[in-house]
PDB file of C-alpha atoms in Angstrom:
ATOM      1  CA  UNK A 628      91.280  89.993 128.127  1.00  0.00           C
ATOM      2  CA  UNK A 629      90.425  86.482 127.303  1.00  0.00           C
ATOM      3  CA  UNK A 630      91.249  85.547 123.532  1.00  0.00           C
ATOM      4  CA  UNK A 631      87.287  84.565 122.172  1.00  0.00           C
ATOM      5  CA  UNK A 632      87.193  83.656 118.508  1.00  0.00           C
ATOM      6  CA  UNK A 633      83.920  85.096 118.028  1.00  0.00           C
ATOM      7  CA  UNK A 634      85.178  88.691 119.338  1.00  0.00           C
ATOM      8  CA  UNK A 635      88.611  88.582 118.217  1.00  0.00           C
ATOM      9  CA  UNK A 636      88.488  88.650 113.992  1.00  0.00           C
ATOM     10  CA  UNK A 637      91.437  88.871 111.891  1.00  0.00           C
ATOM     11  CA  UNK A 638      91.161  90.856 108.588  1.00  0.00           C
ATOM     12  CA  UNK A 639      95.123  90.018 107.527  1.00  0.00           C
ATOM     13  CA  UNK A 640      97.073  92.146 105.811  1.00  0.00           C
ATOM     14  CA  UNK A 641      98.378  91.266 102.296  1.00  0.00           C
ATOM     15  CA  UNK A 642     102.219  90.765 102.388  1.00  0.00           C
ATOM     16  CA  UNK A 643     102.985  93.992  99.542  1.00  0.00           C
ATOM     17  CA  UNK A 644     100.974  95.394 102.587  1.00  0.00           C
ATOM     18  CA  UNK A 645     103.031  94.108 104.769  1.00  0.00           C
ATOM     19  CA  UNK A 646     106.196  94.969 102.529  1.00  0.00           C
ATOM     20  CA  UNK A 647     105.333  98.878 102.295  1.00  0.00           C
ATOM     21  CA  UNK A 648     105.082  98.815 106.192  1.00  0.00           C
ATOM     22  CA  UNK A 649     108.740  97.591 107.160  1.00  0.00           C
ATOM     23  CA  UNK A 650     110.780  97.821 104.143  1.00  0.00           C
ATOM     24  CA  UNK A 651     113.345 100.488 104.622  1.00  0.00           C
ATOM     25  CA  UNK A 652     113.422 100.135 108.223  1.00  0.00           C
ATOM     26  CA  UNK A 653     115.986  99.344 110.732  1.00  0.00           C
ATOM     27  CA  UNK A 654     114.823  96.033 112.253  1.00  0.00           C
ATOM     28  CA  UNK A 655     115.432  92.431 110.996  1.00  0.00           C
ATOM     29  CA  UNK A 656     112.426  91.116 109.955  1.00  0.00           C
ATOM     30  CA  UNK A 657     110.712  88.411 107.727  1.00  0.00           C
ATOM     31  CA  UNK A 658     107.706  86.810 106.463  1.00  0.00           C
ATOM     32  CA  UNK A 659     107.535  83.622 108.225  1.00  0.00           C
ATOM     33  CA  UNK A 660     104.671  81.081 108.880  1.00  0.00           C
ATOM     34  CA  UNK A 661     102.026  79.529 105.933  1.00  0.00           C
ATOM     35  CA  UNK A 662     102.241  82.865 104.038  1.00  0.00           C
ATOM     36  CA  UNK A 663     106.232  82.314 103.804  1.00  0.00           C
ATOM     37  CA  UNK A 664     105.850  78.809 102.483  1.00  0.00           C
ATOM     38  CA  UNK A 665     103.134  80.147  99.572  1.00  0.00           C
ATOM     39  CA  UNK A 666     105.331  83.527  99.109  1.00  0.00           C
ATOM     40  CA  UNK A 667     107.995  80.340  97.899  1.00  0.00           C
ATOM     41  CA  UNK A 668     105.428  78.516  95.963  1.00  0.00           C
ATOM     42  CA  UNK A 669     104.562  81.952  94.147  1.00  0.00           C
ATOM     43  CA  UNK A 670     101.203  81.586  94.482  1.00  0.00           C
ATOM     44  CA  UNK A 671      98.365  81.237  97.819  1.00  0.00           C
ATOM     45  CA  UNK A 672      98.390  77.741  98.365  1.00  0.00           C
ATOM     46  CA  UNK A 673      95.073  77.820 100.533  1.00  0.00           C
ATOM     47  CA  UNK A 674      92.953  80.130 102.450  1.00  0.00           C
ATOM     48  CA  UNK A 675      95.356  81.953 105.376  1.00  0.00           C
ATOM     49  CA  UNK A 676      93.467  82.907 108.641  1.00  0.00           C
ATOM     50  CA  UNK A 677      96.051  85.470 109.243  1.00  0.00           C
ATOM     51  CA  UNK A 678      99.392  86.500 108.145  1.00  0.00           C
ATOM     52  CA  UNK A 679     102.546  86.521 110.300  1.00  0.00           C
ATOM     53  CA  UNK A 680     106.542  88.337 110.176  1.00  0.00           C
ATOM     54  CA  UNK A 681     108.597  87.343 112.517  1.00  0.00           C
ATOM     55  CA  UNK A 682     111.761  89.438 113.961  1.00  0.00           C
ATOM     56  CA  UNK A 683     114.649  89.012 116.922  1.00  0.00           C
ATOM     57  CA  UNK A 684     113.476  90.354 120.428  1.00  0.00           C
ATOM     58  CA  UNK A 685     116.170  93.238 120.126  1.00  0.00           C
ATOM     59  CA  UNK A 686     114.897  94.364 117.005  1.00  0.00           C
ATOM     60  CA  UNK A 687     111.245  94.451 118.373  1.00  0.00           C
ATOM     61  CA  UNK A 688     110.871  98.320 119.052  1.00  0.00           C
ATOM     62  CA  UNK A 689     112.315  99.077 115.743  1.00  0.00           C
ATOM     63  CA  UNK A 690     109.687  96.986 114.367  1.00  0.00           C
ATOM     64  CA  UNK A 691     106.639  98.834 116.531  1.00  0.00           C
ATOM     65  CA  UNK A 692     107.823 102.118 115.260  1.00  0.00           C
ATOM     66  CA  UNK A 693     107.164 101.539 111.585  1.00  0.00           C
ATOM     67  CA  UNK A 694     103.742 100.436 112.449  1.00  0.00           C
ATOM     68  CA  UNK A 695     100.896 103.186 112.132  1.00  0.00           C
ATOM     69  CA  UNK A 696      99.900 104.812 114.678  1.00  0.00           C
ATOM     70  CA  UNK A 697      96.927 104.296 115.081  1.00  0.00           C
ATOM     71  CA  UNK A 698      97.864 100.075 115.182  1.00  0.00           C
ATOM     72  CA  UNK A 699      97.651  98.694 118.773  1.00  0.00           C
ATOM     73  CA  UNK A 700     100.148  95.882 119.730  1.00  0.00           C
ATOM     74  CA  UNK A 701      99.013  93.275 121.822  1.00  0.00           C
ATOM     75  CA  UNK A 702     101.019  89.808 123.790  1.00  0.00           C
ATOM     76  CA  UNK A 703      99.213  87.002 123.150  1.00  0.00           C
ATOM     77  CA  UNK A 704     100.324  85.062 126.241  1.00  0.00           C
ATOM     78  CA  UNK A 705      98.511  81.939 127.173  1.00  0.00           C
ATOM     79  CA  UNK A 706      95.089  82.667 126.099  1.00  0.00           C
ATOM     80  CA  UNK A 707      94.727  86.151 126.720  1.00  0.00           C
ATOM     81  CA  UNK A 708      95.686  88.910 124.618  1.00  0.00           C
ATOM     82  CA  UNK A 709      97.499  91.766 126.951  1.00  0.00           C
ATOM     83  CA  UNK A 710      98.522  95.594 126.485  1.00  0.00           C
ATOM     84  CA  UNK A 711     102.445  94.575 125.047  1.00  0.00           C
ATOM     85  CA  UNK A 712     103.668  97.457 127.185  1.00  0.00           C
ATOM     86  CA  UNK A 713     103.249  95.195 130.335  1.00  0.00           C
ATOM     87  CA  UNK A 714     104.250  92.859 129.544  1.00  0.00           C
ATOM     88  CA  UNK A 715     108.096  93.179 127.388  1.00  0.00           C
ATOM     89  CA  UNK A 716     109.769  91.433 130.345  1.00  0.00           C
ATOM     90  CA  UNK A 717     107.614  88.445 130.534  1.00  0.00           C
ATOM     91  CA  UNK A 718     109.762  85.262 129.219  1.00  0.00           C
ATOM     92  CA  UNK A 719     106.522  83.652 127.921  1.00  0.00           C
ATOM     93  CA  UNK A 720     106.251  86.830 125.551  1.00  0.00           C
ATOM     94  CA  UNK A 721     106.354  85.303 122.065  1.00  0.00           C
ATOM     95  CA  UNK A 722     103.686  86.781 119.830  1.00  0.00           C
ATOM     96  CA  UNK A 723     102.587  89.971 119.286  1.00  0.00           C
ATOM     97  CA  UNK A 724      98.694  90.733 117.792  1.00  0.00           C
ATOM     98  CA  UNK A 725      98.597  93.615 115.769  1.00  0.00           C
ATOM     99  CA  UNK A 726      94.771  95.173 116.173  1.00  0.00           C
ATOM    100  CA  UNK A 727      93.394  97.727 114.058  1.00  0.00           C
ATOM    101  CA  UNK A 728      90.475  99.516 116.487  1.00  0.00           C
ATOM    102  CA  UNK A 729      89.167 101.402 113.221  1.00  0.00           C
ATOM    103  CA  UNK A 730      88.130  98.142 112.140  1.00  0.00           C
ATOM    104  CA  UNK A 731      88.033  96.065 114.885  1.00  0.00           C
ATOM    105  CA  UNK A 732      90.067  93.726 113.338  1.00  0.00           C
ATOM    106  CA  UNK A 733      93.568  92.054 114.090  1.00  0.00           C
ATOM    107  CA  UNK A 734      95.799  92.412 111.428  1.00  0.00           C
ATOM    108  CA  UNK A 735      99.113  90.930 111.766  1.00  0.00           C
ATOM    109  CA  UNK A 736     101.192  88.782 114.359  1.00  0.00           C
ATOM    110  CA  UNK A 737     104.725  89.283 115.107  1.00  0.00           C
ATOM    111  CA  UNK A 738     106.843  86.698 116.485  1.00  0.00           C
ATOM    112  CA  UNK A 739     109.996  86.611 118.430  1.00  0.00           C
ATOM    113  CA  UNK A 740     112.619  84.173 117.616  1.00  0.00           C
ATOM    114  CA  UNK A 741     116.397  83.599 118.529  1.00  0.00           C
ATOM    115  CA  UNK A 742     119.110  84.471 116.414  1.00  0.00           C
ATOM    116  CA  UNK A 743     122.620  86.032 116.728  1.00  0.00           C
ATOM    117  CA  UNK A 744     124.611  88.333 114.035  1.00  0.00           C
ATOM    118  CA  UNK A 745     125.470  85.002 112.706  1.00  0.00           C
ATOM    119  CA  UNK A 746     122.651  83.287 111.894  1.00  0.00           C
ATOM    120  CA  UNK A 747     118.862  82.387 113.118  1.00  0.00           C
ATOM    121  CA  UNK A 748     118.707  79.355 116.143  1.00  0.00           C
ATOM    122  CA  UNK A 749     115.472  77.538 116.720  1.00  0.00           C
ATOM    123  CA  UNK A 750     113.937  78.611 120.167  1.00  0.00           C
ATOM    124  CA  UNK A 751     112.418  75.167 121.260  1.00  0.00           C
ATOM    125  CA  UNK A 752     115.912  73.924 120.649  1.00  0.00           C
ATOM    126  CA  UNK A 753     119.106  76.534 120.196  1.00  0.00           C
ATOM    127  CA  UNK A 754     121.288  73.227 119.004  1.00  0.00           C
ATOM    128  CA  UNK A 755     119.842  73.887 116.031  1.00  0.00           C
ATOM    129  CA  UNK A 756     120.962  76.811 113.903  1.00  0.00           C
ATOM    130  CA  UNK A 757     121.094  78.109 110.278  1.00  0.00           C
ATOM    131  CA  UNK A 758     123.183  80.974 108.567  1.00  0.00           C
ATOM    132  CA  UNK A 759     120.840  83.943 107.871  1.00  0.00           C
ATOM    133  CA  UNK A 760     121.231  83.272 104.337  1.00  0.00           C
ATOM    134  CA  UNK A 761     119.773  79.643 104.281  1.00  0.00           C
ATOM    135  CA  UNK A 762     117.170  81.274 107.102  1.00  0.00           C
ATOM    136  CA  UNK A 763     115.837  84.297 105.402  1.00  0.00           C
ATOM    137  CA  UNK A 764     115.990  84.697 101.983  1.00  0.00           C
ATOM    138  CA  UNK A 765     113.879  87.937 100.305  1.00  0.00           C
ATOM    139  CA  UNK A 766     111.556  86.727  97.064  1.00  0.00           C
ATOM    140  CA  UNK A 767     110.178  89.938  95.408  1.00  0.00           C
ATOM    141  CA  UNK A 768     111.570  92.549  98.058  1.00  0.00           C
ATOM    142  CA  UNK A 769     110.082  90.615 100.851  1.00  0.00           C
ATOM    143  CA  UNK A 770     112.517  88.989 103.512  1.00  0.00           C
ATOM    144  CA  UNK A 771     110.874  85.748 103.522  1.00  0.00           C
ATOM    145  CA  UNK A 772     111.480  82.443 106.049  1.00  0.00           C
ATOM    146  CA  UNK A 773     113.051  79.670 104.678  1.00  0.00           C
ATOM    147  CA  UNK A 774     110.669  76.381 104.388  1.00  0.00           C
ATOM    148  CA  UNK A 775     112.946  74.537 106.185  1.00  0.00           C
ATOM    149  CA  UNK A 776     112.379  76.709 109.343  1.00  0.00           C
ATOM    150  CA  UNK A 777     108.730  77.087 109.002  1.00  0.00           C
ATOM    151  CA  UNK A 778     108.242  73.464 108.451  1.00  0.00           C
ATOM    152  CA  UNK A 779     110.150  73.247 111.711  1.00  0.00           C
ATOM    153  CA  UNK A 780     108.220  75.288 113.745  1.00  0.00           C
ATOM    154  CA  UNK A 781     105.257  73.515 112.291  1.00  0.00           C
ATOM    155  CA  UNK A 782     106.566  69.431 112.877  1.00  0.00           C
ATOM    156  CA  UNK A 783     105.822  69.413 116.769  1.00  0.00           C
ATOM    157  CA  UNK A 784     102.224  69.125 116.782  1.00  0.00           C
ATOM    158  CA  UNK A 785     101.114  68.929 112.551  1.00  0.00           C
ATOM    159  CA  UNK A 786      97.242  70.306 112.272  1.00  0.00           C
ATOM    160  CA  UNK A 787      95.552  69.634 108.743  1.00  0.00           C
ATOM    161  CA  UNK A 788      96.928  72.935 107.199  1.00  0.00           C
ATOM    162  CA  UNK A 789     100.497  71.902 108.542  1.00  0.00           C
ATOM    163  CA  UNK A 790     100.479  68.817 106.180  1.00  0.00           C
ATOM    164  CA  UNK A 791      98.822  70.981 103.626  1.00  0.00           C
ATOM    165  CA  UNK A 792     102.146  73.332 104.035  1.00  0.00           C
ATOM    166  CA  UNK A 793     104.273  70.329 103.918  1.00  0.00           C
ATOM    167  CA  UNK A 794     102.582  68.400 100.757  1.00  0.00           C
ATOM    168  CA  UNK A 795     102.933  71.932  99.125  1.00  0.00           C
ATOM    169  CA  UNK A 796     106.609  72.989 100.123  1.00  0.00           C
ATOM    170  CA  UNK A 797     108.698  69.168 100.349  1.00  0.00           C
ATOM    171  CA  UNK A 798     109.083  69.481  96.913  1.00  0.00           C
ATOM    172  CA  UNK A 799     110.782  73.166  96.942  1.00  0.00           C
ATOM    173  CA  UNK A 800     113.308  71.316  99.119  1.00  0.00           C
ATOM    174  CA  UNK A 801     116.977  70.533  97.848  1.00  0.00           C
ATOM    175  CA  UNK A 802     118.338  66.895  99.262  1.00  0.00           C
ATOM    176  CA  UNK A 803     120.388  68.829 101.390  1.00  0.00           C
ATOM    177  CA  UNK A 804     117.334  71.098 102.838  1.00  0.00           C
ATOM    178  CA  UNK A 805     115.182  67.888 103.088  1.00  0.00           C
ATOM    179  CA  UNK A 806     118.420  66.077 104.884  1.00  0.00           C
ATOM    180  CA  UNK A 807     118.733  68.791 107.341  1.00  0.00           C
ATOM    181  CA  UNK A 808     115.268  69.415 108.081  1.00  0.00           C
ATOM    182  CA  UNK A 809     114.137  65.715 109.119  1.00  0.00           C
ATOM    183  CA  UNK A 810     117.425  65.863 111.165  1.00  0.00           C
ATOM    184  CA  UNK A 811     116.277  68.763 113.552  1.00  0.00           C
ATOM    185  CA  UNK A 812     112.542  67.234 113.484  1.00  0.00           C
ATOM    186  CA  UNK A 813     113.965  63.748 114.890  1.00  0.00           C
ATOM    187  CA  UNK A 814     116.500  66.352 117.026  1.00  0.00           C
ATOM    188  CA  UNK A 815     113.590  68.458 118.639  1.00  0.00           C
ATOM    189  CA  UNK A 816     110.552  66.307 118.178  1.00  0.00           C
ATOM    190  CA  UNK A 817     111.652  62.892 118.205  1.00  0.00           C
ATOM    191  CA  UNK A 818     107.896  61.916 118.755  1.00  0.00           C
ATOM    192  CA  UNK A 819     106.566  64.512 115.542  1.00  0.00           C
ATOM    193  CA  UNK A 820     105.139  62.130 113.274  1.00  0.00           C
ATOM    194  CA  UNK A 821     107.155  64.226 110.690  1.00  0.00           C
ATOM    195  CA  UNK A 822     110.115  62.583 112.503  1.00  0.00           C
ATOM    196  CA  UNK A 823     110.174  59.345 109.874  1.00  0.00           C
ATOM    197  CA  UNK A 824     108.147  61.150 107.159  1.00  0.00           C
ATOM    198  CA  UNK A 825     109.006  59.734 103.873  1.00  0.00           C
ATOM    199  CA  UNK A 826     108.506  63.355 102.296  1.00  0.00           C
ATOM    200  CA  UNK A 827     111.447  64.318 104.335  1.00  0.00           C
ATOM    201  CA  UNK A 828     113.737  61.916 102.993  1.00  0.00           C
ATOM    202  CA  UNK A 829     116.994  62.825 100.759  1.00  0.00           C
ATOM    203  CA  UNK A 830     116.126  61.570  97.426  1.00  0.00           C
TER     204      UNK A 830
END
């Protein structure tokens, strides 16, 4: 089916909801995302549409099996949302819709990103890596994505709520962090306009 923003409603799940689902369980995962970047701040930053974890394609079935039953996984794959089952082989599989058909509601997305038993690498560019510990680090029992990373995924094409992210989280950045994330934005998306941002400079 189509994705139609009328039809299709999110009612998110909170992340200590989202912390009693996969906590315990085998799979990497973490919160990644706007909700990362406030679960840092320590407080919601602004309104979130939805609320996303994020995971390595291996792990992905261990992930689906601590979801309720009664939770119905979907790809979103270029503008339609699909039955995942079908579609696990499909390269262009990168997000996963969660849908709760007792409310009608979507209620979390799951990405797949690249990593190793080393360390997390960025999937629109695998030059660029980071240890797991300066990837993931967990904030009140919650595996959460660095800022660096989700600032990353966020510099190729900035909407209002991506600046919003970036006003809010440049100043949880170390020199270092700040360093190495305008790096991999002038690395990947030379044409960002986050490329030459003054908040990402090492001061």
């Amino acid at each position: 089916m189509r994705y139609d923003p009328h039809r299709h409603i999110w009612a998110a799940l909170s992340v200590a909801e989202v912390r009693s689902l996969f906590t315990g369980g085998p799979a990497r995962w973490w919160l990644s995302g706007g909700w990362a970047i406030d679960h840092w701040l320590g407080r919601p930053s602004r309104a979130h549409g939805d609320i996303d974890v994020s995971t390595l394609r291996p792990a992905l079935s261990g992930l689906l099996d601590d979801l309720p039953a009664q939770l119905r996984p979907y790809a979103a794959i270029s503008g339609h949302l699909l039955p995942l089952a079908g579609q696990l082989g499909d390269h262009r599989l990168h997000n996963i819709w969660v849908h709760d058909p007792d409310r009608d509601r979507f209620v979390l997305q799951i990405n797949l990103e690249d990593g190793d038993g080393a360390g997390w690498r960025y999937r629109r560019d695998p030059r660029i890596t980071l240890p797991w510990g300066s990837a993931v680090t967990p904030i009140d029992s919650v595996p959460t994505g660095a800022p660096v990373t989700q600032l990353l995924w966020k510099s190729r094409d900035p909407r209002p709520r991506d600046e919003h992210d970036l006003d809010i989280a440049h100043g949880l950045l170390s020199p270092e962090q700040r360093r190495w994330l305008g790096e991999a934005v002038r690395r990947a998306h030379p044409r960002s306009p986050w490329a030459d941002d003054p908040r990402l400079a090492p001061h």
